[in-house]
Short mmCIF file of C-alpha atoms and ligand atoms in Angstrom, two decimals:
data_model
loop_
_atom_site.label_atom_id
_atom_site.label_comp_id
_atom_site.label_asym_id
_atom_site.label_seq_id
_atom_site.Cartn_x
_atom_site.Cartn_y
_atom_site.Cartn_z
CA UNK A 101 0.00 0.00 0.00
CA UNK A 102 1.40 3.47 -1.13
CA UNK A 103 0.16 6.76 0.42
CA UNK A 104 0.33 9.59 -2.23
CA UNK A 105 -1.38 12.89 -2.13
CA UNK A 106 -4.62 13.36 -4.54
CA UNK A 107 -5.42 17.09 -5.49
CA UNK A 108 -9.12 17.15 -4.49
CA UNK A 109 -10.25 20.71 -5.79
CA UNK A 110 -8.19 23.66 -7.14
CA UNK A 111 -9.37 27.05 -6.65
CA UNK A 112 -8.01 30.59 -8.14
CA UNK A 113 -8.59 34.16 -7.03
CA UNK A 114 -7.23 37.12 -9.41
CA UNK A 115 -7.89 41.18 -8.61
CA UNK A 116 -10.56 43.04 -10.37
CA UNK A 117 -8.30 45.50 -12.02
CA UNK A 118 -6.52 44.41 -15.29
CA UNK A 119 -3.84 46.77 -16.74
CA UNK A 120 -2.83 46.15 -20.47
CA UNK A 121 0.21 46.78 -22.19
CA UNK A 122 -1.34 49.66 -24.09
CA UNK A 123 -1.83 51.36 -20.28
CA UNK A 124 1.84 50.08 -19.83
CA UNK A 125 2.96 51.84 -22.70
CA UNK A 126 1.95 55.47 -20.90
CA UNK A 127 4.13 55.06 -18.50
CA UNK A 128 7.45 53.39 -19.51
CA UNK A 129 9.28 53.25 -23.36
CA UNK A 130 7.39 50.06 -24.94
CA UNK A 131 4.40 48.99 -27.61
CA UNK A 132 2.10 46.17 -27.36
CA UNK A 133 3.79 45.05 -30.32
CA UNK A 134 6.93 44.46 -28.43
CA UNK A 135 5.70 43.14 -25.38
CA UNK A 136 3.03 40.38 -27.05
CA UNK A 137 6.03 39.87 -29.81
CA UNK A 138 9.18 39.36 -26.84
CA UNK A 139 6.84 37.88 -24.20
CA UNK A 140 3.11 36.48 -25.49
CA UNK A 141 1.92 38.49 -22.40
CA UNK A 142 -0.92 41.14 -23.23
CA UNK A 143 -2.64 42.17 -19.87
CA UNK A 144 -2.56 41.36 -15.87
CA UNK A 145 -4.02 41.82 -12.65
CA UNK A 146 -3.07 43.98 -10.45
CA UNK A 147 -3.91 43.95 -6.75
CA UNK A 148 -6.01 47.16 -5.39
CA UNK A 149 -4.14 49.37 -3.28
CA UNK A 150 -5.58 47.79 0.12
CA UNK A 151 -5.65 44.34 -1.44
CA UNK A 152 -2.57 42.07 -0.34
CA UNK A 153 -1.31 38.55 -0.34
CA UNK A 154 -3.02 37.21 2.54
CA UNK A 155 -6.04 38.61 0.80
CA UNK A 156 -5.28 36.68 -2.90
CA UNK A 157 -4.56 33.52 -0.51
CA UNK A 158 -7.30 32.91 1.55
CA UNK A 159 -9.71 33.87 -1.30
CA UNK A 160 -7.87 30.96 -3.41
CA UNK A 161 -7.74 28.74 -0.44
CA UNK A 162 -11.81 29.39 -0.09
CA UNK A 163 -12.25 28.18 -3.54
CA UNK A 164 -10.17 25.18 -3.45
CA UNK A 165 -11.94 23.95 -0.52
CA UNK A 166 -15.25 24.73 -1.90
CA UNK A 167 -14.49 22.76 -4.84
CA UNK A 168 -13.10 20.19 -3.01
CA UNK A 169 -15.95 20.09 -0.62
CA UNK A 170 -13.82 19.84 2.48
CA UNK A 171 -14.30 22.01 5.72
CA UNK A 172 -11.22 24.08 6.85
CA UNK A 173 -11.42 22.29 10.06
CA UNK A 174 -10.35 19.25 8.15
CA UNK A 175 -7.08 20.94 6.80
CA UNK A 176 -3.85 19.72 8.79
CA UNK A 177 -1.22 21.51 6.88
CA UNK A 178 -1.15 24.87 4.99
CA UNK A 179 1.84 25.70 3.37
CA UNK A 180 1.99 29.22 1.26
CA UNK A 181 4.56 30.04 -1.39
CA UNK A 182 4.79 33.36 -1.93
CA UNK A 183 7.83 35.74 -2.64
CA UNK A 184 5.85 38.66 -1.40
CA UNK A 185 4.38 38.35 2.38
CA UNK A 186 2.25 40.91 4.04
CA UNK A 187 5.19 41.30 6.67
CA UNK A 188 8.79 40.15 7.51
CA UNK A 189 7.03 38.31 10.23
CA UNK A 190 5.23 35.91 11.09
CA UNK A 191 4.85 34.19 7.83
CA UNK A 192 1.53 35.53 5.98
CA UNK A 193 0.21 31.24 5.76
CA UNK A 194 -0.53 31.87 9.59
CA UNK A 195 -2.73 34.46 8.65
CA UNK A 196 -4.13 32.90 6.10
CA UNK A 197 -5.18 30.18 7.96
CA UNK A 198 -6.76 32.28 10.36
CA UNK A 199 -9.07 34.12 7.78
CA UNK A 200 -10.18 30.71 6.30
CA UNK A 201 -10.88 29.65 9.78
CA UNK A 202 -8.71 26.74 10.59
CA UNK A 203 -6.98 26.25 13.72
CA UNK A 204 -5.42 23.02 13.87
CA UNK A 205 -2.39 21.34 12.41
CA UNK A 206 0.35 24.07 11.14
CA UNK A 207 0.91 26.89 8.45
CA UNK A 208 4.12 28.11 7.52
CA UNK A 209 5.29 30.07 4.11
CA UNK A 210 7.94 28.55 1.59
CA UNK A 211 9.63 31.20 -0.70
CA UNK A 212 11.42 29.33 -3.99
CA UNK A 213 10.18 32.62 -6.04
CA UNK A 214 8.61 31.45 -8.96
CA UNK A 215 9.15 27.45 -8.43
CA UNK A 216 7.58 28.18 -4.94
CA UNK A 217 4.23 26.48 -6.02
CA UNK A 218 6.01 22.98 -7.20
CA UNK A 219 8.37 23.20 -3.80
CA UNK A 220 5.29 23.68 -1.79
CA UNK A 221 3.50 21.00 -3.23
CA UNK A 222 6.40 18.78 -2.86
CA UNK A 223 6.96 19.43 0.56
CA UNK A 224 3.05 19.01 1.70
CA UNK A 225 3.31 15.65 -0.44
CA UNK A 226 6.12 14.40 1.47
CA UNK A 227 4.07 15.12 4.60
CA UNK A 228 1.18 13.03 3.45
CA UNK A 229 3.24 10.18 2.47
CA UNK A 230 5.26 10.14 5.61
CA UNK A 231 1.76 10.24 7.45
CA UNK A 232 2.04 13.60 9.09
CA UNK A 233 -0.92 14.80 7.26
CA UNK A 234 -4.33 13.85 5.77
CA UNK A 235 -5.33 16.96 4.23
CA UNK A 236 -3.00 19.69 2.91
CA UNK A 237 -3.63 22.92 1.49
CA UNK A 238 -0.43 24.10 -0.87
CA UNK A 239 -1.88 27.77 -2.53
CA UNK A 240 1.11 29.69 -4.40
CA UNK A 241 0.09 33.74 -3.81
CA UNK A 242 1.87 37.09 -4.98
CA UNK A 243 1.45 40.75 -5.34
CA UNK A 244 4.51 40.89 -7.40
CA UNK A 245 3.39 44.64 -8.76
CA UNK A 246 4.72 45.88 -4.92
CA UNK A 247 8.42 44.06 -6.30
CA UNK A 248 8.09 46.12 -9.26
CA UNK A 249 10.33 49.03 -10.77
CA UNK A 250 7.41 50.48 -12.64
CA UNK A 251 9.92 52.92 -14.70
CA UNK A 252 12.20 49.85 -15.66
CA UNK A 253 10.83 48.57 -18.92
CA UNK A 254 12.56 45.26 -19.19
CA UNK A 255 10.81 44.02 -15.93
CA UNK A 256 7.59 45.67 -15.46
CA UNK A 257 5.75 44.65 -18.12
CA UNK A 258 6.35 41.01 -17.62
CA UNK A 259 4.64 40.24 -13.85
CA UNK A 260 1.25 40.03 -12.77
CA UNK A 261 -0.61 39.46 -9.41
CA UNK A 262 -2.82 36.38 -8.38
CA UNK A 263 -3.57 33.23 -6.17
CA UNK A 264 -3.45 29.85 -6.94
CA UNK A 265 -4.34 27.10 -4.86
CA UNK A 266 -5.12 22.91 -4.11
CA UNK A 267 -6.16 20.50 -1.54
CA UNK A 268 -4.14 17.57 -1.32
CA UNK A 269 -5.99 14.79 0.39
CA UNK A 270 -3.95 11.47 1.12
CA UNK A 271 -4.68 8.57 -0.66
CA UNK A 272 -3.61 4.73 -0.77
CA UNK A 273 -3.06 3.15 -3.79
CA UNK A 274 -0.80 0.29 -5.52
CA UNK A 275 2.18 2.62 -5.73
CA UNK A 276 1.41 2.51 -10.06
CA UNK A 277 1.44 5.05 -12.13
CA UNK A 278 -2.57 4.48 -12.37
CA UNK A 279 -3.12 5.68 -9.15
CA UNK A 280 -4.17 8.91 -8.52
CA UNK A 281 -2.17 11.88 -6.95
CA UNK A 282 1.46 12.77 -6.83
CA UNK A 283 3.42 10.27 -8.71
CA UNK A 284 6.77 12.26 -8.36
CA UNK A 285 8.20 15.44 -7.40
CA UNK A 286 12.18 16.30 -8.53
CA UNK A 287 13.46 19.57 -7.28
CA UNK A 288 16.52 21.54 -7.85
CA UNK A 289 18.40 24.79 -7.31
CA UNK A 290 21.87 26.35 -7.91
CA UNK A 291 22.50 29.57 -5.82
CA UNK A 292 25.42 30.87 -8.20
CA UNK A 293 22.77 31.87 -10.87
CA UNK A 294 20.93 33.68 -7.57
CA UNK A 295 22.18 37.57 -8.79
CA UNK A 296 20.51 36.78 -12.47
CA UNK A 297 17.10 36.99 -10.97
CA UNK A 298 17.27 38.90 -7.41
CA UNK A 299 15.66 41.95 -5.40
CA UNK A 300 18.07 44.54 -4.90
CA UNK A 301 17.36 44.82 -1.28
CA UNK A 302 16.01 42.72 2.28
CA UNK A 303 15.48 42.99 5.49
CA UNK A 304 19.04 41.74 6.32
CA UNK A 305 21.02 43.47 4.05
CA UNK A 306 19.26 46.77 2.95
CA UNK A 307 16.26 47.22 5.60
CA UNK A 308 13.91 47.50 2.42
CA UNK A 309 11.96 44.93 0.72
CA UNK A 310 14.17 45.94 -2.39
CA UNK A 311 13.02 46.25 -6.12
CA UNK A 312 12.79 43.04 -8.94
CA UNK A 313 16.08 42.65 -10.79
CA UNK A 314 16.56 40.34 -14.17
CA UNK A 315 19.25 39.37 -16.53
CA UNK A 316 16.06 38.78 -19.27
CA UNK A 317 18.43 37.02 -21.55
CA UNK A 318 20.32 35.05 -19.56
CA UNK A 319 17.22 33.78 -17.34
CA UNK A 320 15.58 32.77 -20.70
CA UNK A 321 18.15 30.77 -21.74
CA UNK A 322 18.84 28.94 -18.27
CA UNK A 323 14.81 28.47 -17.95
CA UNK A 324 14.38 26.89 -21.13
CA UNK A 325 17.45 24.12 -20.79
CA UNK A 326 16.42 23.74 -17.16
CA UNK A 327 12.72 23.15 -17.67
CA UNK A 328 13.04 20.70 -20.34
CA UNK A 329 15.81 18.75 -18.07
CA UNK A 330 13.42 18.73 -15.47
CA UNK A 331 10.58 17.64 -17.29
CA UNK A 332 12.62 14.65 -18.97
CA UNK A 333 13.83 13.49 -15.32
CA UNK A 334 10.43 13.53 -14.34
CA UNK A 335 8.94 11.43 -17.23
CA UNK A 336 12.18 8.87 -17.27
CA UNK A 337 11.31 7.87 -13.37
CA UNK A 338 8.56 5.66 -14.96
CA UNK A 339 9.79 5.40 -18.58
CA UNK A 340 7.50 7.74 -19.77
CA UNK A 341 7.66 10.30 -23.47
CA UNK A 342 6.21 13.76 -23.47
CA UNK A 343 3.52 11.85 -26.09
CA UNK A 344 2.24 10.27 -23.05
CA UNK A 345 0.66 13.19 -21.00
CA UNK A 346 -2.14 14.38 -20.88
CA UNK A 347 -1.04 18.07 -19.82
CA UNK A 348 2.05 19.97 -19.18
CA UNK A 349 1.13 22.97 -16.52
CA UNK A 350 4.36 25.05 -17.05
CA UNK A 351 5.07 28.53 -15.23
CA UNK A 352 4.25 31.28 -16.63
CA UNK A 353 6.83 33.34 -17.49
CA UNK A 354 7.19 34.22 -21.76
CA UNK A 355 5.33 31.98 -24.27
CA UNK A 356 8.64 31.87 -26.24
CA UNK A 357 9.85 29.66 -23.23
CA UNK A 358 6.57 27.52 -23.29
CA UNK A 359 6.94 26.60 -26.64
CA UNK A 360 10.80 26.20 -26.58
CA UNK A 361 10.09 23.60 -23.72
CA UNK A 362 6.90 21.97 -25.92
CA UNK A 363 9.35 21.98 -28.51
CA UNK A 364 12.17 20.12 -27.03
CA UNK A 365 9.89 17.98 -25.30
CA UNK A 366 7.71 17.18 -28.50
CA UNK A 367 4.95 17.81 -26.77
CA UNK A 368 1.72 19.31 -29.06
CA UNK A 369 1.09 23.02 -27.83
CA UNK A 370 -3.01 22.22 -27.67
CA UNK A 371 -1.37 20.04 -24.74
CA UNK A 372 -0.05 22.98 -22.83
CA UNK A 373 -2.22 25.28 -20.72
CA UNK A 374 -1.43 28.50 -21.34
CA UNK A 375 -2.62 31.78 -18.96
CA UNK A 376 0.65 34.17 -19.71
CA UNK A 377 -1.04 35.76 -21.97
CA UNK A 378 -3.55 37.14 -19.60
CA UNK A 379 -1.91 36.86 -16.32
CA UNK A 380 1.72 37.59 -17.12
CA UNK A 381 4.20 35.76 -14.68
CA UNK A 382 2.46 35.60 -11.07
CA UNK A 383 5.70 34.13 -9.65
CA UNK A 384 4.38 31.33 -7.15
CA UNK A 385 0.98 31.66 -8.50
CA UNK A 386 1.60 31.00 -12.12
CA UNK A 387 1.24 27.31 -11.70
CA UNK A 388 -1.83 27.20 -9.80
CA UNK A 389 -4.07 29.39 -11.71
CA UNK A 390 -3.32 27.45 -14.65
CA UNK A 391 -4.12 24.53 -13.14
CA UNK A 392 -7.21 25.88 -11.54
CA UNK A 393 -8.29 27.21 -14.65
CA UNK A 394 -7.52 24.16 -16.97
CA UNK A 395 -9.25 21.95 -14.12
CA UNK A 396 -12.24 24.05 -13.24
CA UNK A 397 -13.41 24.34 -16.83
CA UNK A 398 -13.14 20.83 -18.08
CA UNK A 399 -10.30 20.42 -19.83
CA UNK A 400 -8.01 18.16 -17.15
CA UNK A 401 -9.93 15.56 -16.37
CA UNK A 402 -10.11 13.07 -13.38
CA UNK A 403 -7.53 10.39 -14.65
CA UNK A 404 -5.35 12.62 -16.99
CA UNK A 405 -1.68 12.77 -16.85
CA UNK A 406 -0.35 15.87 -16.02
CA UNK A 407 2.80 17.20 -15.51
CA UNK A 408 3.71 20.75 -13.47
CA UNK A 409 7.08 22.32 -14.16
CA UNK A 410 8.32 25.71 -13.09
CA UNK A 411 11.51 27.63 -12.76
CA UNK A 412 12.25 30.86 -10.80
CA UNK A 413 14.99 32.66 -9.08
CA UNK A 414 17.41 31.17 -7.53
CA UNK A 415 17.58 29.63 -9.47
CA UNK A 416 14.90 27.08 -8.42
CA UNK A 417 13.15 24.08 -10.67
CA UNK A 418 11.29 21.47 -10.05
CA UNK A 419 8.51 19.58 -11.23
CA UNK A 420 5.69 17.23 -10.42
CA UNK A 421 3.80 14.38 -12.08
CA UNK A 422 0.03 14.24 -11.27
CA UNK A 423 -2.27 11.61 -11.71
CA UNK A 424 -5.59 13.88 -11.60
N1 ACO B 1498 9.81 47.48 -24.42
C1 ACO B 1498 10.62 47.81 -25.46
N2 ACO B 1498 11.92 47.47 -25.49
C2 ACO B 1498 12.40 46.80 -24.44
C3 ACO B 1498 11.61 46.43 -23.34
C4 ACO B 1498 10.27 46.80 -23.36
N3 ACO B 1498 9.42 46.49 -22.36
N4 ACO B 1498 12.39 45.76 -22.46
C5 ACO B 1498 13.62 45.70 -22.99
N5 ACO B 1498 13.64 46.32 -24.17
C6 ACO B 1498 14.76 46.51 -25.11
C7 ACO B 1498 16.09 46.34 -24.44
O1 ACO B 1498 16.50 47.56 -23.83
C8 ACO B 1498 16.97 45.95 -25.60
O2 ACO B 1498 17.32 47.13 -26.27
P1 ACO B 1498 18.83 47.30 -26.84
O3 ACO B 1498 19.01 46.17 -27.81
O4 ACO B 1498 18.79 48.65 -27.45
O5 ACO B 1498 19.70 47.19 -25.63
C9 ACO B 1498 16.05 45.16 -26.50
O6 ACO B 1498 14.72 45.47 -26.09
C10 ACO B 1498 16.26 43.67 -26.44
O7 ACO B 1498 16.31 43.28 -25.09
P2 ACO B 1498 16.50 41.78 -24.66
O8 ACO B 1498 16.54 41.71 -23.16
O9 ACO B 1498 17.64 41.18 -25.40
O10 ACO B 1498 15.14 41.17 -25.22
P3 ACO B 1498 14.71 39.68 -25.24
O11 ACO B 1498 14.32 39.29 -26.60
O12 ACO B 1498 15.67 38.79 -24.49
O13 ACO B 1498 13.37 39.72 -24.38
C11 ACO B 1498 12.64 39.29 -22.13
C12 ACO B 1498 13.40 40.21 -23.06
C13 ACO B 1498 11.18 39.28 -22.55
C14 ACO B 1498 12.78 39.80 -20.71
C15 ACO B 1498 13.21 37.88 -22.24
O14 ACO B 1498 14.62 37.90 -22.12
C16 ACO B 1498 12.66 36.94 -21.21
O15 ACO B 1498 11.50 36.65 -21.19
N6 ACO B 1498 13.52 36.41 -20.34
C17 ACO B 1498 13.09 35.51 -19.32
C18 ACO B 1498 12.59 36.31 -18.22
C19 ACO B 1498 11.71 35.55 -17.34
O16 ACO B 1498 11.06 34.62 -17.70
N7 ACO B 1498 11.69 36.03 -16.13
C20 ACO B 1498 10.76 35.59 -15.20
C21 ACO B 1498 11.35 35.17 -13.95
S1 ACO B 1498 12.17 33.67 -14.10
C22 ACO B 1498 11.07 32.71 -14.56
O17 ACO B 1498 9.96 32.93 -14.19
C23 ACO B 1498 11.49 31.64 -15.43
#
């Protein structure tokens, strides 16, 4: 008998406002043309002013359970990836889990930037299979727009805001690849690509929460190698081809990446759920939505193979296998 976790509802939360590029092009030196041409990205949300990450969560997290049809007192384990927390301290998944109302079991935040969602989901996995919990909630939240240099033109028109999240419940099975949940999670980081993709400040360094800073090019190149190397390892565990899923959830990032990794993985692109257009790069919440969104409106089925892949800074990658 093999205990895996099973994703039992996703659930997605995104802020009212959407800004396009054309609104982006008023304030900083860029075009539509540009933007949709370099990056496949032509609007985001953008949280309110009042509106913050606890707020994106727990709206998420309300969803998921909804759609999973499980009570909050249920939930044993909460575990929030987010680059952006409502304070230094304590980590925003305690409040969270306050505002959804549960009290028991524990919450804490994991911060892997834009891989946080896959790292999160790993990590609550691992708790399920070791038997320290039944029911997990892993949501992936940001208000990246507060990380934002909004007069720097090669970052600000790339990131979005949004929430993303699931509810794990544990499951036995035959330890197959027919059984549903988490069939396998690889992770992976190298710290001396961190300054390629960084904030330029902290609370340990600069006493400010610091502003988003990219190498574009150089992050493009490293995310597209490292993504497809992730998603190979993932498929070789059981001897699998990309012909053989279902779905590939990737991040979010720049549609030239998605189909650079469909490409090498020879994977169709009617196969890949794709949200950057619309929601830009949400950082830990990329993942999420698009699974939310591809699950909630009938396209990933109960059954389907699906695989989740992401890459952030770091840099961080991992991915995960799901049996839906
Ligand atoms: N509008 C108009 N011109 C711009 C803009 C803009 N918004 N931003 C940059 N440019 C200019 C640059 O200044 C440069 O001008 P120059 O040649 O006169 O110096 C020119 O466009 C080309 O710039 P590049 O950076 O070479 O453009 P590139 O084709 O690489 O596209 C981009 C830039 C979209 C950032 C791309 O490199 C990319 O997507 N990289 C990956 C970034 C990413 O995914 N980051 C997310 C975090 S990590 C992750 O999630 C995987």
């Amino acid at each position: 008998m093999t205990i895996r976790g099973r994703i039992a509802g996703c659930g997605a939360y995104l802020p009212a406002r959407v800004v396009t590029n054309q609104e982006l092009a008023q304030m900083v030196d860029t075009s539509d043309e540009w933007i949709v041409e370099r990056s496949g990205i032509r609007c985001r949300h953008i949280a309110a002013e009042n509106e913050t990450t606890a707020d994106l969560a727990s709206a998420a997290v309300k969803d998921a359970l909804r759609r999973a049809e499980i009570d909050a007192s249920a939930i044993d384990l909460l575990i929030l990836a987010t680059t952006t927390p409502d304070q230094t301290f304590p980590a925003t998944a305690t409040k969270v889990q306050a505002m959804i109302g549960m009290t028991g079991g524990a919450a804490f935040d994991l911060q892997a930037v834009c891989s946080g969602f896959v790292f999160a989901l790993a990590t609550a996995n691992n708790f399920i299979r070791c038997g320290q919990a039944r029911n997990a909630v892993v949501v992936g939240a940001e208000t990246f727009s507060r990380l934002i240099d909004w007069n720097d033109r090669s970052t600000c028109v790339l990131f979005g805001d949004g929430a993303g999240a699931v509810v794990l419940t544990a499951e036995d099975g035959t330890g197959t690849i027919a059984d549903r949940g988490i069939l396998s999670t690889h992770l992976h980081s190298d710290g001396r690509y961190r300054e390629l993709l960084q904030t330029d400040g902290g609370p340990s360094t600069t006493q400010t929460v610091g502003k988003a800073r990219m190498s574009g090019r150089e992050v493009f190149r490293h995310a597209v190698t490292n993504l497809a190397d992730v998603a190979e390892e993932a498929l070789a565990t059981f001897g699998l081809t990309g012909g053989d899923l279902d779905w590939v959830v990737p991040h979010q990032a720049n549609r030239r990446i998605l189909d650079g990794t469909a490409r090498k993985l020879g994977i169709s692109p009617e196969r890949m759920v794709i949200t950057v257009d619309r929601h830009a790069n949400t950082s830990a919440a990329s993942v999420p939505l698009a699974l939310a969104e591809a699950v909630n409106d009938g396209r990933i089925k109960a059954g389907d193979l699906v695989l989740l892949e992401a890459m952030g800074g770091g840099f961080t990658w991992g991915s995960a296998l799901v049996r839906m």
